[in-house]
N, C-alpha and C. Protein backbone atom coordinates (compact mmCIF):
# COMPACT_ATOMS: atom_id res chain seq x y z
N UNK A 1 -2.04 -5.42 -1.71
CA UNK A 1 -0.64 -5.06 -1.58
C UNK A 1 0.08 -6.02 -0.65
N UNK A 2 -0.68 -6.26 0.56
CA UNK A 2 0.32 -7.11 1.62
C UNK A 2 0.59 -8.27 0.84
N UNK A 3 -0.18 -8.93 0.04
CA UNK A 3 -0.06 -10.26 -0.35
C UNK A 3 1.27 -10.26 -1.15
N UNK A 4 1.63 -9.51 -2.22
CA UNK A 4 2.68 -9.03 -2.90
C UNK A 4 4.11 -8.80 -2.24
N UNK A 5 3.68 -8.39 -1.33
CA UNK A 5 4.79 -7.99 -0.58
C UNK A 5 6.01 -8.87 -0.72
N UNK A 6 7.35 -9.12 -0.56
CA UNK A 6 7.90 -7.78 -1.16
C UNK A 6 8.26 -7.46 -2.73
N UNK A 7 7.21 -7.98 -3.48
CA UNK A 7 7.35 -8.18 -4.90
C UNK A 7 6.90 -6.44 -4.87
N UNK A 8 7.46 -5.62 -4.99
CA UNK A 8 7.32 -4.04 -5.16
C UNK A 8 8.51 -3.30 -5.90
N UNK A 9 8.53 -3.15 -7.32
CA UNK A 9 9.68 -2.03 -7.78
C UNK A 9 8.75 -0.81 -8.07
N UNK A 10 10.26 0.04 -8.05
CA UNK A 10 9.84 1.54 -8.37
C UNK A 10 10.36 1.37 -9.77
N UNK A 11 9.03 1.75 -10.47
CA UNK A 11 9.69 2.20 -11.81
C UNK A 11 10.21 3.51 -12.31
N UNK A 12 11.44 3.75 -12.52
CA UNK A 12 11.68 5.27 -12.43
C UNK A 12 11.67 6.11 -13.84
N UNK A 13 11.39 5.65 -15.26
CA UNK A 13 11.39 6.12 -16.45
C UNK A 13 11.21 5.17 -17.88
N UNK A 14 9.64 5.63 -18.10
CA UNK A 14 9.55 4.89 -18.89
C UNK A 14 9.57 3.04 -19.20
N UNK A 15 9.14 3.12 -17.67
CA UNK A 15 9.00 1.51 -17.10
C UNK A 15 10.12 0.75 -16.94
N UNK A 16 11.26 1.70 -16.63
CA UNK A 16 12.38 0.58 -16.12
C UNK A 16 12.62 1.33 -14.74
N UNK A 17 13.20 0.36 -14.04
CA UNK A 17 13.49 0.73 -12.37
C UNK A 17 14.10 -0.85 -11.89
N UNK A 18 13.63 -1.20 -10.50
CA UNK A 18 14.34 -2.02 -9.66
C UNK A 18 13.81 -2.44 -8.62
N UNK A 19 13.42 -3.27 -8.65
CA UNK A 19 13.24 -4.15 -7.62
C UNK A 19 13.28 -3.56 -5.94
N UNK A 20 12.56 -4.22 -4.96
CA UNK A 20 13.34 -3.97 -3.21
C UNK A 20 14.66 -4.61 -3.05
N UNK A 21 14.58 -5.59 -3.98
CA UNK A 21 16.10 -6.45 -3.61
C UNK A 21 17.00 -6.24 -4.69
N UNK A 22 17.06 -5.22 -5.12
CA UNK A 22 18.35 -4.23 -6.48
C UNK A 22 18.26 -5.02 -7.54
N UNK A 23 17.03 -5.54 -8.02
CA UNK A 23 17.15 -6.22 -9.51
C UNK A 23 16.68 -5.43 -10.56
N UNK A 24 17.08 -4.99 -11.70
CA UNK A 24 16.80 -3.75 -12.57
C UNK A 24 16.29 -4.54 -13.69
N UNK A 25 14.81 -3.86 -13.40
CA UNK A 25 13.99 -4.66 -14.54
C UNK A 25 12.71 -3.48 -15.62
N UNK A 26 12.35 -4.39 -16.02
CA UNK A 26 11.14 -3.26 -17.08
C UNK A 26 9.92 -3.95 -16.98
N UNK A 27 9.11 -2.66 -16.77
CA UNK A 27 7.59 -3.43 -17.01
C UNK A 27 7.53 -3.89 -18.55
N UNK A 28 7.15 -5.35 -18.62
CA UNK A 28 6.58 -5.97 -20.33
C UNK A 28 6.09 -4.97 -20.70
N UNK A 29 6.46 -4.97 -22.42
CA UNK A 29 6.25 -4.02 -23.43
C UNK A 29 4.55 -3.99 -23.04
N UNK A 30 4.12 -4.79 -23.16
CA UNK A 30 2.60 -5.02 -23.28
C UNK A 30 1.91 -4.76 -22.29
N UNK A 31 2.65 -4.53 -21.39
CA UNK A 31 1.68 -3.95 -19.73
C UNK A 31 1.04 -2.37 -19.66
N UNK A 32 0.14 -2.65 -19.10
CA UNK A 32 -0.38 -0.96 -19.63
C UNK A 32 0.78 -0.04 -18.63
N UNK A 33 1.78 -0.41 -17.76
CA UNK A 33 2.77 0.15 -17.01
C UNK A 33 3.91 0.74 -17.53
N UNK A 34 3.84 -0.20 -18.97
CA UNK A 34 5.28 0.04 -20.03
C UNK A 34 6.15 1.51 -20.15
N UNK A 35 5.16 2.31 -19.78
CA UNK A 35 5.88 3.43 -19.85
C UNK A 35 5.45 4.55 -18.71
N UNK A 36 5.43 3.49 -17.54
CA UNK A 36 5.19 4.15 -16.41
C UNK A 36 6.67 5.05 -15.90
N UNK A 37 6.03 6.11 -15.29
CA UNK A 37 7.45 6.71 -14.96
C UNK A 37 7.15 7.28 -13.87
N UNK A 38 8.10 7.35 -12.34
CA UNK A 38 7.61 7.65 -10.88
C UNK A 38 7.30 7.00 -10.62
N UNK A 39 6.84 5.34 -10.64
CA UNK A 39 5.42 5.16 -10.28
C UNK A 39 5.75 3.95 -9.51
N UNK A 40 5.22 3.48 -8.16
CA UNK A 40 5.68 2.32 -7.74
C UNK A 40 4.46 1.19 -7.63
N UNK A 41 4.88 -0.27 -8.33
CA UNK A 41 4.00 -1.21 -8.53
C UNK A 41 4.62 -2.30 -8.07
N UNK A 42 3.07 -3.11 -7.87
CA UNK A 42 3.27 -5.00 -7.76
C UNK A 42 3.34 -5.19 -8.58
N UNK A 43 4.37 -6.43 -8.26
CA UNK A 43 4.06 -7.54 -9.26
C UNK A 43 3.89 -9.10 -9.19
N UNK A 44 3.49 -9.32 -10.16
CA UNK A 44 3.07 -10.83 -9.51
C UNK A 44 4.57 -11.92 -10.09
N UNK A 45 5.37 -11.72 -10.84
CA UNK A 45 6.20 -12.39 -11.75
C UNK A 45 7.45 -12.19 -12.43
N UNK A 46 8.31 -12.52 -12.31
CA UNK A 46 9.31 -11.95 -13.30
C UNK A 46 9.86 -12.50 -13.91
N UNK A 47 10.54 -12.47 -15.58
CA UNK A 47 10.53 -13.62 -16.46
C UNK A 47 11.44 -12.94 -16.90
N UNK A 48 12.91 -13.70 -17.60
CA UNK A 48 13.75 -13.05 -17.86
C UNK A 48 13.98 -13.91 -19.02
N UNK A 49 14.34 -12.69 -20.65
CA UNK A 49 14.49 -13.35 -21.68
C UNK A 49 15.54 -12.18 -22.17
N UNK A 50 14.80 -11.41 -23.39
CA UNK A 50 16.13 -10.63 -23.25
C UNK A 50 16.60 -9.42 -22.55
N UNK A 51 15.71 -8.93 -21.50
CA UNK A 51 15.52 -8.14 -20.66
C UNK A 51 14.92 -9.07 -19.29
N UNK A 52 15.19 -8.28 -18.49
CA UNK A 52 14.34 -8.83 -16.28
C UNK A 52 12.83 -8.07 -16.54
N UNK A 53 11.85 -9.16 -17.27
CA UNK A 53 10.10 -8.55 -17.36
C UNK A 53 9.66 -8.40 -15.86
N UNK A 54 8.60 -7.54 -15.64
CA UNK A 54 7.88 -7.66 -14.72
C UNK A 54 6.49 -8.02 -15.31
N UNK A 55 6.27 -9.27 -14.76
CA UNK A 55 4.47 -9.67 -15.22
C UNK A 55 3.83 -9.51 -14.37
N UNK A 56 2.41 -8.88 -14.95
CA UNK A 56 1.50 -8.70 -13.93
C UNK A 56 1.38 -7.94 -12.64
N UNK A 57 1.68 -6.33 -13.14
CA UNK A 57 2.03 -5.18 -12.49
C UNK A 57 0.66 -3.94 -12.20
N UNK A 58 0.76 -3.82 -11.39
CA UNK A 58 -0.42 -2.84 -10.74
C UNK A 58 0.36 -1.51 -9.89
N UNK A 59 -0.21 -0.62 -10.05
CA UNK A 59 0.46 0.77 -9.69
C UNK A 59 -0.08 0.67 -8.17
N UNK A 60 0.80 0.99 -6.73
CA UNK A 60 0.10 1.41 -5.97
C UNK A 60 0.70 2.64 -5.28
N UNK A 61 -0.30 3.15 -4.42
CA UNK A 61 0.75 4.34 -3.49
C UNK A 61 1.76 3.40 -2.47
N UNK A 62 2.45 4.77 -2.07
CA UNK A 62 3.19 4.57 -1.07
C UNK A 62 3.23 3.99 0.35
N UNK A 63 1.80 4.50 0.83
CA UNK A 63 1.01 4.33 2.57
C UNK A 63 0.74 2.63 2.64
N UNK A 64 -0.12 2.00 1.87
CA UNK A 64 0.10 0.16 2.01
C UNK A 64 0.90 -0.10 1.80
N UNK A 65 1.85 0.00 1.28
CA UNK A 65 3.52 -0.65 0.89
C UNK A 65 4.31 -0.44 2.65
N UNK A 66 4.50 0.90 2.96
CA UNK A 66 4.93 1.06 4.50
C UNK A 66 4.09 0.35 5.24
N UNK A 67 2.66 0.30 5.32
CA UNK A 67 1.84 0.10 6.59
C UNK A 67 2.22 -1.76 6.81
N UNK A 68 2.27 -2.30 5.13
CA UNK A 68 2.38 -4.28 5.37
C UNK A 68 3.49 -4.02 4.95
N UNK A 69 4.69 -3.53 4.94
CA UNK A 69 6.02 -3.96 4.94
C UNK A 69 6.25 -4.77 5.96
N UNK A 70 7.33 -6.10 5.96
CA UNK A 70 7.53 -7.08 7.08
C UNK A 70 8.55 -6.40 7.99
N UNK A 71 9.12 -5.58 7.30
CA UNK A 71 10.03 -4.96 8.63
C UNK A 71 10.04 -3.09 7.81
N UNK A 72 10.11 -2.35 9.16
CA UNK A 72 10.11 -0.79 8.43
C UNK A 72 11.28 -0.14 9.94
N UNK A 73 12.43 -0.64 9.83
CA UNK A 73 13.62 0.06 10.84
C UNK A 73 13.52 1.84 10.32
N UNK A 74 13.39 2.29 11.46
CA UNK A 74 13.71 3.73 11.43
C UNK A 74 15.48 4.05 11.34
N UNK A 75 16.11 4.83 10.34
CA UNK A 75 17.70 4.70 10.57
C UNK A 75 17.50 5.65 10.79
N UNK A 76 17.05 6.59 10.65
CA UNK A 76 17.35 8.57 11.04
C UNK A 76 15.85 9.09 11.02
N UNK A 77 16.48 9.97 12.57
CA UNK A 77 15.16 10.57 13.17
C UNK A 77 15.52 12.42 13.16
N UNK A 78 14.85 13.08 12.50
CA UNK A 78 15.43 14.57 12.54
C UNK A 78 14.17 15.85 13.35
N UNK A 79 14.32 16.64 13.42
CA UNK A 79 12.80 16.96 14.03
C UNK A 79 11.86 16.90 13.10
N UNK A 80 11.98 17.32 11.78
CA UNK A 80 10.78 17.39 10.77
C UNK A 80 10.90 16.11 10.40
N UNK A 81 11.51 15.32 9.66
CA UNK A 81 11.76 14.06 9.12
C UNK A 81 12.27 13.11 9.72
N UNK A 82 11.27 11.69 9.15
CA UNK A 82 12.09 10.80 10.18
C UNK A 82 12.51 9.37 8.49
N UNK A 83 13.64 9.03 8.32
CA UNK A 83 13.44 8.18 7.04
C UNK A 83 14.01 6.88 7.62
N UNK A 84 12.91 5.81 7.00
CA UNK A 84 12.54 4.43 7.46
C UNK A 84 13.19 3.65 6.27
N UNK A 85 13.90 2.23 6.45
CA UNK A 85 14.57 1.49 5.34
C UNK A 85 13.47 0.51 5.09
N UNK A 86 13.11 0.43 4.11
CA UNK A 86 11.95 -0.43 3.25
C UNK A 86 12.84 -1.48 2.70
N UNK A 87 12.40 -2.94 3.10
CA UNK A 87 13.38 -3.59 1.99
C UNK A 87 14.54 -3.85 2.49
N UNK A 88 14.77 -3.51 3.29
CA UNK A 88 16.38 -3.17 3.71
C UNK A 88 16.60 -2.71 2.52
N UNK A 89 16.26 -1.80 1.87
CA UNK A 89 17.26 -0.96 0.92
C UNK A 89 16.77 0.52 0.54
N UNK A 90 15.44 0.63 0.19
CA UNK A 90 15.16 2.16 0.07
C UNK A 90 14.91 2.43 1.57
N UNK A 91 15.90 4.04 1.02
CA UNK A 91 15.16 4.78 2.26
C UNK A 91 14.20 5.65 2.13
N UNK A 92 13.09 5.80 2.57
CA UNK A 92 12.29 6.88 2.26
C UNK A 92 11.95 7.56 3.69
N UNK A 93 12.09 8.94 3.22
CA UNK A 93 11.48 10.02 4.09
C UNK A 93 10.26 10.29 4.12
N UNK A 94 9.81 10.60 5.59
CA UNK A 94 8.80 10.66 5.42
C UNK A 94 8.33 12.07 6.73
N UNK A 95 7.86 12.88 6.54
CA UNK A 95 7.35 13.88 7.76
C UNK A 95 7.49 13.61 9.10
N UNK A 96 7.75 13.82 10.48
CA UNK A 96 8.05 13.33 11.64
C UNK A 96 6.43 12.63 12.05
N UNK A 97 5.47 14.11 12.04
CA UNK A 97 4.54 13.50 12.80
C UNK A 97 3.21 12.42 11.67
N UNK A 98 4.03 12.31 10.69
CA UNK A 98 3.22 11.09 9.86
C UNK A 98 3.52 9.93 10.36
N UNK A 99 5.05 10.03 9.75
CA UNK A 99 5.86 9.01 10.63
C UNK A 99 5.69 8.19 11.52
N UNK A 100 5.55 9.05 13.10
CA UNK A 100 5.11 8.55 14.65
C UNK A 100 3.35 8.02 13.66
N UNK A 101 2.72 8.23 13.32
CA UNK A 101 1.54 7.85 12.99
C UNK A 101 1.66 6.56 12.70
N UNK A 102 2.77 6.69 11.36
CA UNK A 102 1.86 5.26 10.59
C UNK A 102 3.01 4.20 11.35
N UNK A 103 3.82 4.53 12.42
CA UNK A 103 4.27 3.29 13.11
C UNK A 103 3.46 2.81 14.40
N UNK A 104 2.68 4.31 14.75
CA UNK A 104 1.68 3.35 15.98
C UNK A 104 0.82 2.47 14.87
N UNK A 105 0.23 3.02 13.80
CA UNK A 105 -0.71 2.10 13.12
C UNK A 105 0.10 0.95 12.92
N UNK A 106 0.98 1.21 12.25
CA UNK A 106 1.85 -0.24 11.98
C UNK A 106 1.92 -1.36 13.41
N UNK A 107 2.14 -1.01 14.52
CA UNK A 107 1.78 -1.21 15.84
C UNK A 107 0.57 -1.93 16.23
N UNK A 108 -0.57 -0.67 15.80
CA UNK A 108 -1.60 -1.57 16.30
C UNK A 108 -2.47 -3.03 15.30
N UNK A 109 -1.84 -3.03 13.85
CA UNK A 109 -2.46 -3.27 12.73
C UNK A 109 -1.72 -4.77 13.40
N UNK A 110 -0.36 -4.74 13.85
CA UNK A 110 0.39 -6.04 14.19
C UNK A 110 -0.54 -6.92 15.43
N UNK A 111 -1.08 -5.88 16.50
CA UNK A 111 -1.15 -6.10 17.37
C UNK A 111 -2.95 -7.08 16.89
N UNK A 112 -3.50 -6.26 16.15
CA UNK A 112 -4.78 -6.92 15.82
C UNK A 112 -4.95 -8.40 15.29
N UNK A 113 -3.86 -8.54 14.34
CA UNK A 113 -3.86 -9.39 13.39
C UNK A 113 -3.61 -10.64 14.22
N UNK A 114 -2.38 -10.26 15.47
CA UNK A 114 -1.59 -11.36 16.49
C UNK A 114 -3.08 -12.04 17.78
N UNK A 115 -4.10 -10.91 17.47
CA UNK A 115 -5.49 -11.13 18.66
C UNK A 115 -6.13 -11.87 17.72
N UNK A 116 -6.52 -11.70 16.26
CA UNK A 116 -7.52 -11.86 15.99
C UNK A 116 -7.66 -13.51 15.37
N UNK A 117 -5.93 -13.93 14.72
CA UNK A 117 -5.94 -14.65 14.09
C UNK A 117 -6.40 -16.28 14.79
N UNK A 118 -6.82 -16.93 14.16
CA UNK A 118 -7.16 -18.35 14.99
C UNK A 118 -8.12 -18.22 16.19
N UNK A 119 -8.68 -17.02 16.08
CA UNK A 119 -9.89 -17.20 17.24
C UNK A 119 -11.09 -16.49 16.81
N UNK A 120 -12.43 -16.83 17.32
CA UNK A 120 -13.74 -16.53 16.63
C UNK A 120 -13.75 -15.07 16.51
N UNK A 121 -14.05 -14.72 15.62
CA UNK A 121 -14.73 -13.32 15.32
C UNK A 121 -16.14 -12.65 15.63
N UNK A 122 -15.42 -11.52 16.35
CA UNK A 122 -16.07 -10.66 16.99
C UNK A 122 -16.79 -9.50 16.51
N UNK A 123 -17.81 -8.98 17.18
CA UNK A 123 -18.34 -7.70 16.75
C UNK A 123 -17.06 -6.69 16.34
N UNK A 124 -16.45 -6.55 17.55
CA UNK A 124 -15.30 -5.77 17.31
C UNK A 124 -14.09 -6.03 16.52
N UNK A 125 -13.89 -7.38 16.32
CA UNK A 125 -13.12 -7.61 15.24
C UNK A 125 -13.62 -7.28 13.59
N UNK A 126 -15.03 -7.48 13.41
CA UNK A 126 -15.51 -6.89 12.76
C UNK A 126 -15.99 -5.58 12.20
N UNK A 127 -15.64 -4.86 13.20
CA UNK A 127 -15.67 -3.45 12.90
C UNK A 127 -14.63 -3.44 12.45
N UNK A 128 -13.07 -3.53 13.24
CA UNK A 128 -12.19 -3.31 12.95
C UNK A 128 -11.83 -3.58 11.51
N UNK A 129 -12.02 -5.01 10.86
CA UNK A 129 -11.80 -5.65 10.02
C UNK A 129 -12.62 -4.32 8.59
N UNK A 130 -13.47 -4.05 8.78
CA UNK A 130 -14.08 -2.93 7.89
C UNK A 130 -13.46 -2.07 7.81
N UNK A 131 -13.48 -1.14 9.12
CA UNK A 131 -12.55 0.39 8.89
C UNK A 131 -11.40 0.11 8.35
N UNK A 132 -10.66 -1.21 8.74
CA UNK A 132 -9.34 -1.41 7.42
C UNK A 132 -9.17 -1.47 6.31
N UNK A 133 -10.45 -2.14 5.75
CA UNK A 133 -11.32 -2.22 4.38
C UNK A 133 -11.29 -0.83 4.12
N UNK A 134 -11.82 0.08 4.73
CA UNK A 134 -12.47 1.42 4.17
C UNK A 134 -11.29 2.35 3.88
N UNK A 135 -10.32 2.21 4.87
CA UNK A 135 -9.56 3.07 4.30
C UNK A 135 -8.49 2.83 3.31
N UNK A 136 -8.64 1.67 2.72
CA UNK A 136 -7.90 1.37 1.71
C UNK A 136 -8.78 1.15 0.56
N UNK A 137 -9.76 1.46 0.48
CA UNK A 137 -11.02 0.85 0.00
C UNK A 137 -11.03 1.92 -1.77
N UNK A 138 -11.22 1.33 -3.01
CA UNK A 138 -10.92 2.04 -3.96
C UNK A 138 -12.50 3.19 -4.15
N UNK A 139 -13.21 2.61 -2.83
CA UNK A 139 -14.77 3.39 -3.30
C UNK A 139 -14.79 4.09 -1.88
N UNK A 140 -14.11 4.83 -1.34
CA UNK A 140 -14.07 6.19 -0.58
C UNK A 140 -15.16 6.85 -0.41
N UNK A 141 -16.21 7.35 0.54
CA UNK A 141 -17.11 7.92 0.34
C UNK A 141 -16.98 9.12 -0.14
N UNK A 142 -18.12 9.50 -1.09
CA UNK A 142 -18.22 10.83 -1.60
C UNK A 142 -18.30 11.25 -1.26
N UNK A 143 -18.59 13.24 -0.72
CA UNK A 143 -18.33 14.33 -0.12
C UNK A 143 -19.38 15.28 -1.01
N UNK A 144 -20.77 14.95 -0.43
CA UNK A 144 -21.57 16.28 -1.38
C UNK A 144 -22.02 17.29 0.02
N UNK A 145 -23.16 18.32 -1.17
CA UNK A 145 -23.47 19.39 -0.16
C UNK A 145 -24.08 19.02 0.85
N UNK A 146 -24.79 19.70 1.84
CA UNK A 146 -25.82 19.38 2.79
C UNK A 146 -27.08 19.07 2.22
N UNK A 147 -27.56 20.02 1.19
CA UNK A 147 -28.83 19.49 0.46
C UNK A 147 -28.93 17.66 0.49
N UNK A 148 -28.01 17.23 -0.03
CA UNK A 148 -27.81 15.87 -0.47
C UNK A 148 -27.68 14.66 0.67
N UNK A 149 -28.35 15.39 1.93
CA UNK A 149 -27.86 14.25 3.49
C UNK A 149 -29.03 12.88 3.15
N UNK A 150 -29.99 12.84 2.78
CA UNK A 150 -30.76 11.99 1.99
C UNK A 150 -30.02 10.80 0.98
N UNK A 151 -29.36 11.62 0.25
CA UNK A 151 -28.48 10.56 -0.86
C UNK A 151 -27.70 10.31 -0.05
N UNK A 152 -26.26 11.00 0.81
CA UNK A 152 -25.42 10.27 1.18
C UNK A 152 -26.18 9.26 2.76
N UNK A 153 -26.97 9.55 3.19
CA UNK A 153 -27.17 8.20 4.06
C UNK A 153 -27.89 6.83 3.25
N UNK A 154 -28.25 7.06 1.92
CA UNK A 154 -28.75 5.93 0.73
C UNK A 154 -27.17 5.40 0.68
N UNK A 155 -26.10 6.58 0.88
CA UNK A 155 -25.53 5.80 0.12
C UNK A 155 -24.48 4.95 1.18
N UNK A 156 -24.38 5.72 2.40
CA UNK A 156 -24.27 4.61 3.76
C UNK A 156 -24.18 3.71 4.07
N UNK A 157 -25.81 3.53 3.70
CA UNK A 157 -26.68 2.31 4.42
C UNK A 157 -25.92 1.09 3.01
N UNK A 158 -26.10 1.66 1.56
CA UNK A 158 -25.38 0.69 0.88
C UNK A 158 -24.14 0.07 0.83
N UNK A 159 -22.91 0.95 1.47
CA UNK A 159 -21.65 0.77 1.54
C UNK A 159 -21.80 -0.32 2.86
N UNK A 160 -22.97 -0.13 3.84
CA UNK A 160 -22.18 -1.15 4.97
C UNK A 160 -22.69 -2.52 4.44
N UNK A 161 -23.80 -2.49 3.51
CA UNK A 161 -24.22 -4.13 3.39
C UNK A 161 -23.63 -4.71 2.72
N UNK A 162 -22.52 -4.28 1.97
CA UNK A 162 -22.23 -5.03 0.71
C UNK A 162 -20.69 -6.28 1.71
């Protein structure tokens, strides 16, 4: 997602929507997105013939789009809700105490990247560098019974070597 950034529209029906920077476009007929609806995606391209295409579109959530946004200004703070301008143009709401969350993360994610970059890597940069992996990670650990503490430390020990 960060890499994309700010190549991100919301598609709002049937694969048409708009851009962060108000350009109203459609996912290509041929994208498996074509008739995405709600749904907010990258993209890698946009090609304009007789319609604004989006090429090379991938669906993502909401939480990486906020967390590597290059700028996320808070305009209104309420007690339950606090809504942040994405883009300089959407606003999205979001819960207060999520909110305060994902801006210390946003905080410390800045603060890591500004330590880590151009200097040797560390044990602890390496941890760090994982748990960021993991929680964005499309292979989430599974959640079985207690019977199963056998399989899930098999399956542990496999998730950290890879």
């Amino acid at each position: 997602v960060a890499g994309l950034l700010p190549n991100v529209a919301w598609l709002r029906r049937w694969g048409k929507g708009e851009t962060m920077e108000g350009l109203q476009v459609t996912a290509h007929p041929g994208s498996v997105n074509s008739r995405a609806s709600g749904s907010l995606v990258v993209f890698y391209d946009i090609q304009e013939t007789s319609a604004r295409y989006l090429y090379d579109t991938s669906r993502v959530q909401m939480a990486p789009v906020l967390l590597f946004a290059h700028e996320l200004p808070v305009v209104h703070r309420a007690p339950q809700r606090v809504t942040v301008l994405l883009g300089g143009r959407w606003r999205i709401a979001i819960a207060a105490d999520a909110a305060d969350e994902l801006l210390r993360v946003r905080e410390l994610l800045a603060e890591f990247i500004q330590l880590s970059v151009g200097r040797q890597r560390t044990p602890a940069h390496a941890a760090a560098t994982n748990a960021i992996n993991r929680l964005f990670s499309d292979h989430a650990p599974v959640i079985v019974d207690e019977d199963d503490e056998e399989s899930v430390a098999e399956q542990e020990e496999g998730r950290w070597r890879r």
